[in-house]
Short mmCIF file of C-alpha atoms in Angstrom, two decimals:
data_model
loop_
_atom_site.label_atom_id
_atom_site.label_comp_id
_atom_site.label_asym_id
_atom_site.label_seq_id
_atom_site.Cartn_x
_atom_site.Cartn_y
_atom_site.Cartn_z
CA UNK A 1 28.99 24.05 52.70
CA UNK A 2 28.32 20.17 53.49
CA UNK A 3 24.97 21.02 52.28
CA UNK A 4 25.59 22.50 49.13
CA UNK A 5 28.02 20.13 47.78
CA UNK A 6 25.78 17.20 49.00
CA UNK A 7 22.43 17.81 46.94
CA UNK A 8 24.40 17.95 43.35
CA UNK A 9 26.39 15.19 44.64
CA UNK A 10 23.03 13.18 45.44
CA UNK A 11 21.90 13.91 42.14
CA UNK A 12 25.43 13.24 40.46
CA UNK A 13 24.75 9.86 42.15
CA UNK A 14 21.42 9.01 41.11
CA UNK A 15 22.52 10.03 37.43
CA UNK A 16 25.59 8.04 37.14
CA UNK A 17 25.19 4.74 39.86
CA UNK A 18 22.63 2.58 41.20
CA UNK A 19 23.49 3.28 44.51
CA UNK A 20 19.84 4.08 46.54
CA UNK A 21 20.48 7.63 47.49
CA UNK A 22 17.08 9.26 47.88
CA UNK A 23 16.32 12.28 45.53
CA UNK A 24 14.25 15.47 45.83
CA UNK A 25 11.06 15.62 44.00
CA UNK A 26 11.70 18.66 42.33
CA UNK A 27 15.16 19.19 42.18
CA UNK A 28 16.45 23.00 41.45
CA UNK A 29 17.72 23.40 38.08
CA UNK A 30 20.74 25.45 39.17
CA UNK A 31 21.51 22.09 41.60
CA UNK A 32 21.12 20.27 38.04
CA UNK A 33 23.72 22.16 36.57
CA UNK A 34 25.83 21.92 39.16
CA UNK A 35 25.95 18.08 39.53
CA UNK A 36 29.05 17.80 37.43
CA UNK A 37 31.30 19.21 39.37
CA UNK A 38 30.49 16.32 42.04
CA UNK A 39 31.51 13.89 38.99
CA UNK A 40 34.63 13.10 40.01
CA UNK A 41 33.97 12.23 43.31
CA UNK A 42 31.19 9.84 42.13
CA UNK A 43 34.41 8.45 40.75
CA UNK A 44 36.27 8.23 43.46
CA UNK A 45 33.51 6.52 45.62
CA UNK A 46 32.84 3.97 43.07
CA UNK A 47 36.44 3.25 43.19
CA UNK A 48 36.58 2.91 46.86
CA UNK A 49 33.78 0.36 46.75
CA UNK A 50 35.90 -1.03 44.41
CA UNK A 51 38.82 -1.34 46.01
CA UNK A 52 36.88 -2.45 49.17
CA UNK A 53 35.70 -5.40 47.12
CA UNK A 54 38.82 -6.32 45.68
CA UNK A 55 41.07 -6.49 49.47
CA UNK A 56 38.97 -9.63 50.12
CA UNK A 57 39.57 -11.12 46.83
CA UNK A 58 43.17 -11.82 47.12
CA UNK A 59 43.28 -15.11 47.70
CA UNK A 60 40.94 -16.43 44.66
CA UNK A 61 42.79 -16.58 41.66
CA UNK A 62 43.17 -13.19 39.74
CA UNK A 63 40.66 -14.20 36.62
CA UNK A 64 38.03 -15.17 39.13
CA UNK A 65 38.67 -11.64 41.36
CA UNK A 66 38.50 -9.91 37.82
CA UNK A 67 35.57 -11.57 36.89
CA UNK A 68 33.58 -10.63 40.46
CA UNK A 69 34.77 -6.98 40.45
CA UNK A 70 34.20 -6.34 37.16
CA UNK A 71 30.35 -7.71 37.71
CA UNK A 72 30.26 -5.18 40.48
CA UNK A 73 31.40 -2.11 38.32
CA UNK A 74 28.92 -2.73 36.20
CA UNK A 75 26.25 -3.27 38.68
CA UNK A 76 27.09 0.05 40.28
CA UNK A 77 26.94 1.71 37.17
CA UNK A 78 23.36 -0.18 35.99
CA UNK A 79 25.75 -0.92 32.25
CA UNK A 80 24.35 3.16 31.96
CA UNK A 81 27.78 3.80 30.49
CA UNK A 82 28.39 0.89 28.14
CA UNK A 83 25.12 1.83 26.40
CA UNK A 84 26.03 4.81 25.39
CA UNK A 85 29.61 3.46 24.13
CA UNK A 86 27.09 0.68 22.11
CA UNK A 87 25.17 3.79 20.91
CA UNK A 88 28.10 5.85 19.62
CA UNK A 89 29.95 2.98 17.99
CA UNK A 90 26.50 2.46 15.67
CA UNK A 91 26.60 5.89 15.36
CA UNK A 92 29.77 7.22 14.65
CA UNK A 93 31.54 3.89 12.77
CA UNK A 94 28.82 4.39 10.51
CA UNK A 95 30.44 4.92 6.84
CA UNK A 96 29.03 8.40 5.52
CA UNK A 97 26.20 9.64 7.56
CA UNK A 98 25.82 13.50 8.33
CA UNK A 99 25.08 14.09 11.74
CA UNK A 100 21.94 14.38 11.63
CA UNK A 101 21.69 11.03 10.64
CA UNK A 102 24.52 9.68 12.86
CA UNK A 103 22.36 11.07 15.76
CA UNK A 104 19.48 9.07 14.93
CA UNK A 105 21.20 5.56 14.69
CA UNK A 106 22.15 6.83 18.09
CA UNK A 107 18.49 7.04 18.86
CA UNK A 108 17.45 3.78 18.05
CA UNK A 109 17.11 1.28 20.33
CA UNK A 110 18.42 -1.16 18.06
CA UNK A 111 22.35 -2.90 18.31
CA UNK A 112 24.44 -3.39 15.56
CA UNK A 113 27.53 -5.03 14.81
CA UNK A 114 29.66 -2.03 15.53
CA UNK A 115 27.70 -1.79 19.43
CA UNK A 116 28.67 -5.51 19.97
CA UNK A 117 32.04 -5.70 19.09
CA UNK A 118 32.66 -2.01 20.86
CA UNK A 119 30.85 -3.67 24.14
CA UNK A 120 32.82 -7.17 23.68
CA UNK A 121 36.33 -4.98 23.39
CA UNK A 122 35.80 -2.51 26.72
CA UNK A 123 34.73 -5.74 29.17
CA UNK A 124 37.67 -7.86 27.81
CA UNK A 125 39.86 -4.84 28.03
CA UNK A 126 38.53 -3.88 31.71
CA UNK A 127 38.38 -7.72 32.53
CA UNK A 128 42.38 -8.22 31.67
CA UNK A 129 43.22 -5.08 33.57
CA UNK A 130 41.55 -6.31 36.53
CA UNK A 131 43.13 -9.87 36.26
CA UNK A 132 46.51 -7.86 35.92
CA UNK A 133 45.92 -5.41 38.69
CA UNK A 134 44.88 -8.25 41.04
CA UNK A 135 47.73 -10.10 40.24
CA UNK A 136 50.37 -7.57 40.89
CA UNK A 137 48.29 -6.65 43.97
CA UNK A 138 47.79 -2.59 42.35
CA UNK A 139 44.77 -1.30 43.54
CA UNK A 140 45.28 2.32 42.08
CA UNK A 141 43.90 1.60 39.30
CA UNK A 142 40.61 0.91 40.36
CA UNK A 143 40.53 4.14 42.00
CA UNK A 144 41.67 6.66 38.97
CA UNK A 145 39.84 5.03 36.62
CA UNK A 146 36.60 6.14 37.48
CA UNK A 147 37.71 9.44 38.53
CA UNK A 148 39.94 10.15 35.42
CA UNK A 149 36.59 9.16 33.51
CA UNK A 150 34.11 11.21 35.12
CA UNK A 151 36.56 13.69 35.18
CA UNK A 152 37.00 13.28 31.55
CA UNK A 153 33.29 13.84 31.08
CA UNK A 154 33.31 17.18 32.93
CA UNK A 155 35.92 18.48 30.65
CA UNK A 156 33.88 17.57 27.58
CA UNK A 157 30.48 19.31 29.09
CA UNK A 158 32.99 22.24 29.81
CA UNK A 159 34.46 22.61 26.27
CA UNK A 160 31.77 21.44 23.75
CA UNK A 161 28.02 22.06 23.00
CA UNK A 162 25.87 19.84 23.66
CA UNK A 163 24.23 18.03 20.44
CA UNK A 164 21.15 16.55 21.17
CA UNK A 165 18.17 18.79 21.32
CA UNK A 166 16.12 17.16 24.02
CA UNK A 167 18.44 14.77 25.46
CA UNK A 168 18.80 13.94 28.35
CA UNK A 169 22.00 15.74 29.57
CA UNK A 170 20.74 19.40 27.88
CA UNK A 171 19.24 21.23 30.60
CA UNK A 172 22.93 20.14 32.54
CA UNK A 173 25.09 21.39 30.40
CA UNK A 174 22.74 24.46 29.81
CA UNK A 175 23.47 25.33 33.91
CA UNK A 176 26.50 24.14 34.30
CA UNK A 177 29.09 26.85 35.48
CA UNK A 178 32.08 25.99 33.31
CA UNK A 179 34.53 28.48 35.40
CA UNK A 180 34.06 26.29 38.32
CA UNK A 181 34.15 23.06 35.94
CA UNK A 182 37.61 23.70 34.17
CA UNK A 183 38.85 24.65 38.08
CA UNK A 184 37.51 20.84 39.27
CA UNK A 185 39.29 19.24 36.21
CA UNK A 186 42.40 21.60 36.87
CA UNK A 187 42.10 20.33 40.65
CA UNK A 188 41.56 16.40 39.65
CA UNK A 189 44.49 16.97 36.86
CA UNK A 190 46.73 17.79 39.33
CA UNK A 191 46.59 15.23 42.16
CA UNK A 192 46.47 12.51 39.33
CA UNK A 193 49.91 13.94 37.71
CA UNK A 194 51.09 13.55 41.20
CA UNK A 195 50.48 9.75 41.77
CA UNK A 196 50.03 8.60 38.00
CA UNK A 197 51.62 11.02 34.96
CA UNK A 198 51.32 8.72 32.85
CA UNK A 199 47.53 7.74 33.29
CA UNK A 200 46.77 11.42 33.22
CA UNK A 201 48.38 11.70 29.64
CA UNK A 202 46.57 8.65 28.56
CA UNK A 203 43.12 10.26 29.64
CA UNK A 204 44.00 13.92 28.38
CA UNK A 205 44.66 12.27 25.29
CA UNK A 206 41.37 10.41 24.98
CA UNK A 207 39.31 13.06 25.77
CA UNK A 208 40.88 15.31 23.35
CA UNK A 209 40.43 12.81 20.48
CA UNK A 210 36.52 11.59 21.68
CA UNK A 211 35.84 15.31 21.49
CA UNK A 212 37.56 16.40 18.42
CA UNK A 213 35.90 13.01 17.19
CA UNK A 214 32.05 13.98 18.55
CA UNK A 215 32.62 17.95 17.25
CA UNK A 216 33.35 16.73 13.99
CA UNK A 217 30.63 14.00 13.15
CA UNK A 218 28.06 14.83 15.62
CA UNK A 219 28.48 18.94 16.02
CA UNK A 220 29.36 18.78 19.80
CA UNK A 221 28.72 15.95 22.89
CA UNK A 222 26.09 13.88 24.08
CA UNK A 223 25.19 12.24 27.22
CA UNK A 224 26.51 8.80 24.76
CA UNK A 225 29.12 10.07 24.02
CA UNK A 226 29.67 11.15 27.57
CA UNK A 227 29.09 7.54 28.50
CA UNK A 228 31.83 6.08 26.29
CA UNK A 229 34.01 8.42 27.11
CA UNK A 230 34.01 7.37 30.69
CA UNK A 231 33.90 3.83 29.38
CA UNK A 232 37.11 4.67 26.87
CA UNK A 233 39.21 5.98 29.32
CA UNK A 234 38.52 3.63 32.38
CA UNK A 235 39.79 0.79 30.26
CA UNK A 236 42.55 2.67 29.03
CA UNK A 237 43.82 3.72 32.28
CA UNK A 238 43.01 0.46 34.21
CA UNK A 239 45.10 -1.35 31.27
CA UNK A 240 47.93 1.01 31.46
CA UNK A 241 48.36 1.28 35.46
CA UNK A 242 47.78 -2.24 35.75
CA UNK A 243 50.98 -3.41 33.81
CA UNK A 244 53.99 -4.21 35.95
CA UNK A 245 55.62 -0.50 34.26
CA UNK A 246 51.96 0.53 34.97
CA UNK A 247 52.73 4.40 36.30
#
């Protein structure tokens, strides 16, 4: 059992963090497939870390704790995430593109306006939910966050096609078992309505517009789109737990 859920979870790891957990040469496709169902708990130890880093932070003022945990998070996550949220803002704020064309600004290794101002809003909105969290010593949000994100991403493998012939999330979603994917999100749904209802709502809600926004201008997900989801939602939920009403 140990065995089994550690390989996807190794691989889950290697996808989504720059932690150095050692990898397989030739990992089994089926283990592929199943590596989102570990996503959550790629969360959840991200936000441990994070929470780790932020008990001995206390004592610095809350801008400067914000500042050094939010350097972290993005260290851990080798800014993987944020470029896809850069990619899907040029993307998918473009005015009238079909989606064929809206998939190949998405291509292009180039920024635009729309990538810079998307990046500039997340880290402000992440930094001043740290600064707020620190400050009203709530460390909950550091912990949901990533797991209502990656969560949030294994709902949208589960209930849309994938978009992007080639990509690099297509032979995933082609093997992953969905049954078992709606039960995780079903399973991570549930503890988070126990300890945050609100935050849940907020996510639910975000995922539910990102994909009804992807199926309609891009004809399904992408790993991008994947990657701003989780970006989307993190922010949203650290900003909403982290007010003093914060649930």
């Amino acid at each position: 059992m140990i065995t089994a859920l550690w390989r996807p979870l190794r691989l889950a790891l290697a996808m989504l963090t720059t932690l150095p957990v050692p990898q397989p040469t030739a990992p089994d496709p089926d283990e592929v497939g199943r590596a989102p169902l570990t996503y959550p708990l790629v969360g959840l130890l991200l936000g441990t870390l994070l929470i780790g880093a932020s008990w001995g932070l206390f004592d610095l003022p809350p801008l400067a704790g914000a500042a050094i945990v939010l350097a972290l998070w993005t260290l851990l996550t080798g800014a993987l995430h944020l470029d896809g949220l850069a990619d899907c803002a040029d993307g998918l704020l473009g005015g009238h593109a079909d989606a064929t064309r809206r998939r190949a600004i998405m291509r292009d290794p180039h920024v635009g306006s729309a990538a810079v101002v998307a990046l500039v809003l997340v880290m402000i909105g992440k930094f001043a939910g740290l600064a707020a969290a620190l400050d009203h010593g709530k460390l909950l949000p550091l912990l949901l966050a990533p797991v209502l994100g990656r969560g949030g991403v294994l709902a949208l493998m589960c209930a849309l096609p994938y978009s992007s012939p080639g990509g690099m999330a297509e032979a995933i979603t082609a093997r992953l078992p969905r049954q078992t994917g709606w039960l995780v999100v079903a399973v991570v749904a549930g503890l988070s309505l126990i300890v945050a209802p609100g935050a849940l709502l907020l996510a639910a809600l975000l995922v539910c517009l990102i994909g009804r926004g992807a199926l309609h201008r891009l004809g399904g997900a992408s790993g991008d789109v994947y990657g701003a989801a989780i970006e989307l939602i993190e922010t949203a939920v650290l900003l909403a737990m982290a007010l003093p009403s914060g649930t």
